[in-house]
Short mmCIF file of C-alpha atoms in Angstrom, two decimals:
data_model
loop_
_atom_site.label_atom_id
_atom_site.label_comp_id
_atom_site.label_asym_id
_atom_site.label_seq_id
_atom_site.Cartn_x
_atom_site.Cartn_y
_atom_site.Cartn_z
CA MET A 1 -11.99 5.64 21.85
CA ILE A 2 -11.65 2.38 19.92
CA GLN A 3 -12.95 -0.36 22.20
CA ARG A 4 -12.16 -3.45 20.15
CA ILE A 5 -10.16 -4.53 17.09
CA LEU A 6 -11.36 -7.60 15.22
CA ILE A 7 -8.96 -9.22 12.74
CA VAL A 8 -10.18 -11.41 9.89
CA GLY A 9 -7.31 -13.84 9.46
CA ALA A 10 -4.73 -15.02 11.99
CA GLY A 11 -1.62 -15.55 9.87
CA VAL A 12 1.67 -13.66 9.80
CA ILE A 13 0.24 -10.33 8.63
CA ALA A 14 -2.63 -10.56 11.13
CA ARG A 15 -0.12 -11.05 13.95
CA ASN A 16 1.72 -7.88 13.00
CA HIS A 17 -1.56 -6.00 13.34
CA ALA A 18 -2.32 -7.72 16.64
CA ALA A 19 1.12 -6.78 17.99
CA ALA A 20 0.45 -3.15 17.04
CA THR A 21 -2.63 -3.05 19.28
CA ARG A 22 -0.33 -3.49 22.29
CA LEU A 23 1.42 -0.22 21.38
CA LEU A 24 -1.72 1.92 21.42
CA PRO A 25 -2.17 4.47 24.25
CA HIS A 26 -5.38 2.67 25.21
CA VAL A 27 -5.10 -1.06 24.48
CA PRO A 28 -8.42 -2.23 22.99
CA GLN A 29 -9.96 -5.66 23.25
CA LEU A 30 -8.70 -8.03 20.56
CA ALA A 31 -10.44 -10.71 18.52
CA ALA A 32 -9.41 -12.75 15.48
CA ALA A 33 -11.02 -15.33 13.20
CA ASP A 34 -9.41 -17.97 11.00
CA PRO A 35 -10.78 -21.27 9.66
CA ASN A 36 -7.44 -23.08 10.11
CA PRO A 37 -7.26 -24.80 13.54
CA ALA A 38 -3.45 -24.78 13.71
CA THR A 39 -3.32 -21.09 12.79
CA ARG A 40 -5.93 -20.26 15.43
CA ALA A 41 -4.07 -22.20 18.11
CA SER A 42 -0.78 -20.51 17.30
CA PHE A 43 -2.40 -17.06 17.32
CA ALA A 44 -4.10 -17.75 20.66
CA SER A 45 -0.78 -18.83 22.15
CA GLU A 46 0.94 -15.62 21.01
CA PHE A 47 -1.99 -13.37 21.93
CA PRO A 48 -3.73 -14.94 24.94
CA GLU A 49 -5.72 -11.75 25.48
CA ALA A 50 -7.59 -12.32 22.19
CA SER A 51 -10.95 -13.97 21.62
CA VAL A 52 -10.39 -16.40 18.75
CA TYR A 53 -13.09 -17.63 16.38
CA ALA A 54 -13.23 -20.27 13.67
CA ASP A 55 -15.73 -18.24 11.65
CA ALA A 56 -15.40 -14.55 10.79
CA ALA A 57 -19.18 -14.22 10.44
CA GLU A 58 -19.61 -15.37 14.05
CA MET A 59 -16.99 -12.86 15.21
CA LEU A 60 -18.66 -10.00 13.34
CA ALA A 61 -22.07 -11.02 14.71
CA ALA A 62 -20.91 -10.25 18.26
CA PRO A 63 -22.54 -7.04 19.57
CA ARG A 64 -20.42 -3.91 19.29
CA THR A 65 -19.04 -2.53 22.54
CA GLY A 66 -18.57 0.97 21.10
CA ASP A 67 -16.37 2.20 18.25
CA GLU A 68 -14.62 -0.80 16.72
CA VAL A 69 -12.29 -1.59 13.82
CA VAL A 70 -12.21 -4.66 11.59
CA VAL A 71 -8.81 -5.43 10.08
CA VAL A 72 -9.15 -7.46 6.87
CA ALA A 73 -5.94 -9.51 6.77
CA THR A 74 -6.98 -12.09 4.17
CA PRO A 75 -5.89 -12.74 0.58
CA PRO A 76 -7.22 -10.13 -1.88
CA TRP A 77 -10.26 -11.96 -3.25
CA LEU A 78 -11.83 -11.81 0.22
CA HIS A 79 -11.20 -8.11 0.91
CA ARG A 80 -14.47 -6.83 -0.53
CA GLN A 81 -16.55 -9.53 1.19
CA TYR A 82 -15.28 -8.80 4.68
CA ALA A 83 -15.09 -5.03 4.25
CA LEU A 84 -18.78 -4.92 3.31
CA ALA A 85 -19.66 -7.31 6.14
CA ALA A 86 -17.82 -5.09 8.63
CA PHE A 87 -19.56 -1.92 7.42
CA ALA A 88 -22.91 -3.68 7.75
CA THR A 89 -22.19 -4.20 11.47
CA GLY A 90 -21.26 -0.54 11.99
CA ARG A 91 -17.49 -1.02 12.19
CA HIS A 92 -14.66 0.89 10.52
CA VAL A 93 -12.36 -1.09 8.19
CA LEU A 94 -8.59 -1.31 7.84
CA CYS A 95 -7.92 -3.38 4.73
CA GLU A 96 -4.73 -5.08 3.62
CA LYS A 97 -3.45 -4.06 0.21
CA PRO A 98 -4.68 -4.16 -2.46
CA LEU A 99 -8.06 -2.64 -1.65
CA GLY A 100 -9.80 -5.14 -3.95
CA ILE A 101 -9.17 -7.12 -7.09
CA ASN A 102 -10.89 -4.82 -9.60
CA VAL A 103 -12.56 -1.45 -10.13
CA ALA A 104 -16.05 -2.66 -9.22
CA GLU A 105 -14.90 -3.91 -5.81
CA SER A 106 -13.24 -0.62 -4.92
CA ASP A 107 -16.39 1.25 -5.95
CA GLU A 108 -18.51 -0.98 -3.71
CA ILE A 109 -16.22 -0.47 -0.72
CA LEU A 110 -16.27 3.32 -1.10
CA ALA A 111 -20.05 3.40 -1.60
CA ALA A 112 -20.67 1.19 1.45
CA ALA A 113 -18.41 3.28 3.68
CA ARG A 114 -20.24 6.43 2.62
CA ALA A 115 -23.66 4.82 3.06
CA HIS A 116 -22.84 3.72 6.61
CA ARG A 117 -20.89 6.92 7.42
CA LEU A 118 -17.84 4.89 8.36
CA HIS A 119 -14.16 5.10 7.47
CA PHE A 120 -11.79 2.71 5.73
CA ALA A 121 -8.04 2.79 5.21
CA CYS A 122 -5.50 0.72 3.31
CA CYS A 123 -2.42 -0.91 4.84
CA SER A 124 -0.28 0.56 2.04
CA VAL A 125 0.29 3.31 4.64
CA ARG A 126 3.23 1.25 5.97
CA TYR A 127 5.93 3.51 4.50
CA LEU A 128 4.05 6.80 4.72
CA GLY A 129 5.11 7.72 8.23
CA ARG A 130 8.88 7.68 7.73
CA PRO A 131 10.72 10.90 8.69
CA ILE A 132 12.80 10.62 5.51
CA LEU A 133 9.65 10.93 3.38
CA ALA A 134 8.58 13.99 5.36
CA GLU A 135 11.95 15.58 4.56
CA VAL A 136 11.58 14.77 0.85
CA LYS A 137 8.16 16.45 0.85
CA ARG A 138 9.56 19.49 2.66
CA ARG A 139 12.38 19.94 0.17
CA ILE A 140 10.17 19.44 -2.87
CA SER A 141 7.64 21.96 -1.51
CA SER A 142 10.44 24.51 -0.98
CA GLY A 143 11.05 24.58 -4.75
CA VAL A 144 14.72 23.66 -4.40
CA LEU A 145 14.62 21.46 -7.52
CA GLY A 146 12.82 23.97 -9.72
CA SER A 147 10.03 23.11 -12.14
CA PRO A 148 8.90 21.06 -14.04
CA LEU A 149 9.64 17.89 -12.10
CA HIS A 150 10.22 14.34 -13.27
CA VAL A 151 10.02 11.13 -11.22
CA LYS A 152 12.05 8.05 -12.08
CA TRP A 153 10.66 5.13 -10.07
CA GLN A 154 12.46 1.97 -11.10
CA ALA A 155 12.31 -1.26 -9.11
CA ARG A 156 13.67 -4.01 -11.34
CA LEU A 157 13.73 -6.92 -8.91
CA THR A 158 14.64 -10.49 -9.79
CA GLY A 159 13.66 -13.77 -8.20
CA ALA A 160 10.89 -12.17 -6.13
CA ARG A 161 7.70 -13.58 -7.66
CA PRO A 162 5.04 -14.26 -5.02
CA GLY A 163 3.82 -17.83 -5.35
CA ILE A 164 7.11 -18.94 -6.95
CA GLU A 165 10.30 -17.68 -5.28
CA TYR A 166 8.44 -15.90 -2.46
CA GLN A 167 5.84 -17.87 -0.47
CA PRO A 168 5.78 -20.72 -3.01
CA GLY A 169 3.01 -22.42 -1.06
CA SER A 170 0.62 -19.54 -1.83
CA ARG A 171 -0.11 -20.21 -5.49
CA TRP A 172 -3.13 -17.87 -5.38
CA PHE A 173 -0.66 -15.02 -5.99
CA LEU A 174 -0.39 -16.30 -9.58
CA ASP A 175 -4.14 -16.35 -10.32
CA ARG A 176 -5.53 -12.96 -11.35
CA SER A 177 -9.07 -13.95 -10.38
CA LEU A 178 -7.82 -14.34 -6.79
CA ALA A 179 -4.96 -11.84 -6.50
CA GLY A 180 -6.30 -9.17 -8.85
CA GLY A 181 -2.91 -8.87 -10.53
CA GLY A 182 0.79 -9.43 -10.08
CA CYS A 183 3.57 -7.00 -9.19
CA VAL A 184 1.42 -3.92 -9.91
CA LEU A 185 -1.12 -4.83 -7.21
CA ASP A 186 1.47 -6.37 -4.88
CA TRP A 187 3.99 -3.50 -4.63
CA GLY A 188 2.20 -0.84 -6.65
CA PRO A 189 0.08 0.32 -3.67
CA TYR A 190 3.28 1.42 -1.91
CA ASP A 191 4.70 3.04 -5.05
CA VAL A 192 1.60 5.10 -5.86
CA LEU A 193 1.18 6.09 -2.23
CA THR A 194 4.69 7.56 -2.18
CA TRP A 195 4.29 9.74 -5.28
CA ASN A 196 0.86 10.89 -4.18
CA ALA A 197 2.10 11.68 -0.67
CA VAL A 198 4.78 13.97 -2.12
CA PHE A 199 2.71 15.73 -4.80
CA ASP A 200 -0.96 15.30 -3.74
CA PRO A 201 -2.32 15.15 -7.31
CA ALA A 202 -5.94 15.94 -8.05
CA ALA A 203 -5.84 13.66 -11.09
CA VAL A 204 -3.50 11.11 -12.65
CA VAL A 205 -3.25 10.26 -16.34
CA VAL A 206 -1.76 6.91 -17.29
CA GLU A 207 -0.44 7.89 -20.72
CA ASN A 208 0.58 4.36 -21.70
CA ALA A 209 1.56 1.12 -20.02
CA TRP A 210 3.04 -2.31 -20.66
CA ILE A 211 2.64 -5.48 -18.62
CA SER A 212 4.40 -8.80 -19.12
CA PRO A 213 3.68 -12.28 -17.75
CA LEU A 214 7.42 -13.06 -18.07
CA GLN A 215 7.84 -16.48 -19.62
CA ARG A 216 10.67 -18.06 -17.67
CA GLY A 217 11.18 -21.04 -15.35
CA PRO A 218 10.70 -22.88 -13.19
CA GLU A 219 7.91 -24.90 -14.75
CA LEU A 220 4.87 -24.85 -12.49
CA PRO A 221 2.93 -27.96 -11.46
CA ALA A 222 0.04 -29.04 -13.66
CA GLY A 223 -3.19 -27.27 -12.81
CA VAL A 224 -1.55 -24.12 -11.40
CA THR A 225 -2.93 -20.96 -13.00
CA CYS A 226 -0.36 -18.26 -13.75
CA ASP A 227 -1.93 -15.31 -15.57
CA VAL A 228 -0.55 -12.32 -13.63
CA GLU A 229 2.17 -9.91 -14.69
CA HIS A 230 5.64 -10.02 -13.16
CA HIS A 231 7.00 -6.96 -14.97
CA ALA A 232 5.26 -3.67 -15.75
CA CYS A 233 6.12 -0.20 -17.05
CA ALA A 234 3.98 2.92 -17.29
CA ALA A 235 4.26 6.59 -18.14
CA LEU A 236 2.04 8.69 -15.89
CA THR A 237 1.30 12.38 -15.45
CA LEU A 238 0.35 13.65 -12.00
CA VAL A 239 -1.79 16.80 -12.22
CA THR A 240 -2.01 18.94 -9.09
CA ALA A 241 -4.87 21.21 -8.08
CA LYS A 242 -2.70 24.16 -9.21
CA GLY A 243 -2.29 22.66 -12.68
CA GLU A 244 1.31 21.51 -12.23
CA ARG A 245 2.15 18.39 -14.23
CA ILE A 246 4.72 15.89 -12.96
CA ARG A 247 5.89 13.11 -15.25
CA VAL A 248 6.44 9.68 -13.67
CA ASP A 249 8.38 6.96 -15.47
CA TYR A 250 7.47 3.81 -13.59
CA GLU A 251 8.93 0.32 -13.75
CA ARG A 252 8.19 -2.47 -11.30
CA SER A 253 9.13 -6.14 -11.58
CA ALA A 254 9.20 -9.22 -9.42
CA ALA A 255 11.42 -10.86 -12.03
CA CYS A 256 12.97 -9.56 -15.24
CA PHE A 257 15.69 -10.12 -17.80
CA GLY A 258 18.94 -8.16 -17.67
CA GLY A 259 19.55 -7.96 -13.95
CA ARG A 260 18.38 -6.04 -10.92
CA SER A 261 18.46 -2.24 -10.66
CA GLU A 262 16.67 0.32 -8.50
CA LEU A 263 16.35 4.11 -8.60
CA TYR A 264 13.79 6.24 -6.74
CA GLN A 265 14.47 9.83 -7.77
CA ILE A 266 12.74 13.17 -8.30
CA GLU A 267 14.55 15.58 -10.62
CA GLY A 268 14.07 19.17 -11.72
CA PRO A 269 16.06 21.84 -13.62
CA ARG A 270 18.09 22.75 -10.52
CA GLY A 271 18.77 19.37 -8.96
CA ALA A 272 17.57 15.94 -7.93
CA ILE A 273 16.68 14.00 -4.79
CA ASN A 274 16.73 10.27 -4.25
CA TRP A 275 16.31 8.35 -1.04
CA ASP A 276 16.03 5.00 0.69
CA TRP A 277 12.26 4.77 0.72
CA LEU A 278 12.02 1.36 2.42
CA GLU A 279 13.14 0.81 6.00
CA TRP A 280 15.46 -2.08 5.22
CA GLN A 281 17.27 -0.11 2.51
CA GLY A 282 18.55 2.46 4.98
CA ASN A 283 17.92 6.08 5.96
CA THR A 284 19.93 8.03 3.40
CA LEU A 285 18.65 11.10 1.54
CA ARG A 286 20.83 12.29 -1.37
CA VAL A 287 20.46 15.76 -2.85
CA PHE A 288 22.23 16.66 -6.10
CA ALA A 289 22.65 20.27 -7.23
CA ASP A 290 24.88 22.59 -9.25
CA SER A 291 27.51 24.63 -7.42
CA ALA A 292 29.20 27.14 -9.73
CA GLY A 293 29.22 24.65 -12.57
CA VAL A 294 30.35 21.74 -10.42
CA ASP A 295 28.16 18.85 -9.30
CA ALA A 296 27.52 18.99 -5.57
CA GLN A 297 26.01 16.21 -3.48
CA GLU A 298 24.51 16.47 -0.01
CA ILE A 299 24.04 13.23 1.92
CA VAL A 300 21.75 13.28 4.95
CA GLN A 301 20.97 10.46 7.38
CA ILE A 302 17.40 10.62 8.71
CA PRO A 303 16.69 7.86 11.24
CA ASP A 304 13.29 6.27 11.71
CA ASP A 305 11.22 6.61 14.85
CA PRO A 306 12.37 3.63 16.96
CA ARG A 307 8.97 3.37 18.64
CA GLU A 308 7.27 1.91 15.57
CA THR A 309 7.97 -0.04 12.38
CA SER A 310 6.22 -0.35 9.05
CA LEU A 311 4.49 -3.46 10.39
CA HIS A 312 2.79 -1.44 13.13
CA ARG A 313 1.89 1.75 11.28
CA PRO A 314 -1.43 0.73 9.68
CA VAL A 315 -3.15 0.01 13.00
CA LEU A 316 -1.43 2.82 14.90
CA ARG A 317 -2.26 5.47 12.29
CA PHE A 318 -5.85 4.38 11.65
CA VAL A 319 -6.73 4.23 15.33
CA ALA A 320 -5.03 7.60 15.92
CA PHE A 321 -7.18 9.16 13.18
CA LEU A 322 -10.39 7.60 14.50
CA GLU A 323 -9.60 8.86 18.00
CA GLY A 324 -8.97 12.40 16.78
CA ARG A 325 -5.17 12.41 16.90
CA GLU A 326 -2.91 13.59 14.09
CA ALA A 327 -2.04 10.75 11.72
CA ASP A 328 -0.44 10.28 8.30
CA LEU A 329 -3.01 8.04 6.66
CA ILE A 330 -4.42 6.89 3.33
CA ARG A 331 -8.16 6.57 3.83
CA ASP A 332 -11.57 6.74 2.20
CA GLU A 333 -11.54 8.64 -1.13
CA GLN A 334 -7.72 8.82 -1.17
CA ALA A 335 -7.45 5.04 -0.71
CA TRP A 336 -9.96 4.55 -3.53
CA PHE A 337 -8.04 7.02 -5.74
CA ASN A 338 -4.71 5.27 -5.21
CA PHE A 339 -6.19 1.87 -6.02
CA ARG A 340 -7.92 3.17 -9.15
CA ILE A 341 -4.58 4.46 -10.47
CA LEU A 342 -3.26 0.89 -10.34
CA CYS A 343 -6.37 -0.32 -12.16
CA ALA A 344 -5.77 2.37 -14.79
CA ILE A 345 -2.29 0.96 -15.46
CA TYR A 346 -3.88 -2.38 -16.34
CA ALA A 347 -6.59 -0.70 -18.42
CA SER A 348 -4.06 1.33 -20.40
CA ALA A 349 -1.85 -1.70 -21.04
CA GLU A 350 -4.80 -3.79 -22.19
CA SER A 351 -6.55 -1.11 -24.29
CA GLY A 352 -3.56 0.80 -25.62
CA GLN A 353 -5.33 4.02 -24.61
CA PRO A 354 -4.60 6.68 -21.96
CA GLN A 355 -6.61 6.42 -18.75
CA THR A 356 -7.50 9.30 -16.42
CA VAL A 357 -8.38 8.97 -12.74
CA VAL A 358 -9.76 11.97 -10.84
CA LYS A 359 -9.67 12.10 -7.05
CA PRO A 360 -13.23 12.41 -5.74
CA ALA A 361 -14.13 15.06 -3.22
CA ARG A 362 -15.04 13.94 0.27
CA PRO A 363 -18.80 14.35 0.83
#
């Protein structure tokens, strides 16, 4: 039984995690730490049951009361620091996405979790628990589309650059040394999670990739660093344990030229499936197939579970797993694997060479 959840950070994301603790079968004690006095006061007002600290180190120094979880709800450059600090105190870690800002940080987090025999998970699990995704997996597994399969994952968004159009006060989004990257590390964790949840690859090859800093206005204030990508494309091959190879054509942008377009589709020789993979897009699954030489389309509405939202799932699923209940979750070696695929996209784009990532076995 998880006795206490300690949140590093007390901003908007941290409050979503705090709200999720109230939905658990056994409501644990709650604590949060944030250096900003106004943020702390606002958090304490919304969650009066919480112990609130100015210093995360002081919060983590408090004696454990049993099994506990630290939620790292800080900007990316602090993820490694607080994950390692939490492991050192014997606590499990739920980390906001991305897992770190580079390969070395993800390696350190995995090694520390193994050394302390603790678990960690990534908050990219937000869209994993949707019933519509479970139905996609069921249909793909049934072989209804035939083989080989091809994934078209295109999210050409415009006017959605973090630090510019979105949360313009958070300029750290634009600095790779702080954010780790741009759109690939911001939305890529959700994208990779979805393909991997459907196909469960044992290895992923990034055949080639392209990233673009996108040179367009508005002009940023003097002294603001902007060295992250806002548009990326990659060709990947997912290789399953059975040797099946699934091609993924991936495009993700926070801004681009030529207008917005989106398509999330898996296609095979006998048909195709696309679906509303994000909660706010809807709940529609579309299946395309041949019927005696005529195109046939099946449209299915698959509602979400009203008891939870994507904002609650990371805490609910991680605690469920730790307490021995069934849970859809991205954790430990799988979380490391997903993050390393994103790093491989950068490495391929920068080197011009294919990059292979192999999922490690759990010890």
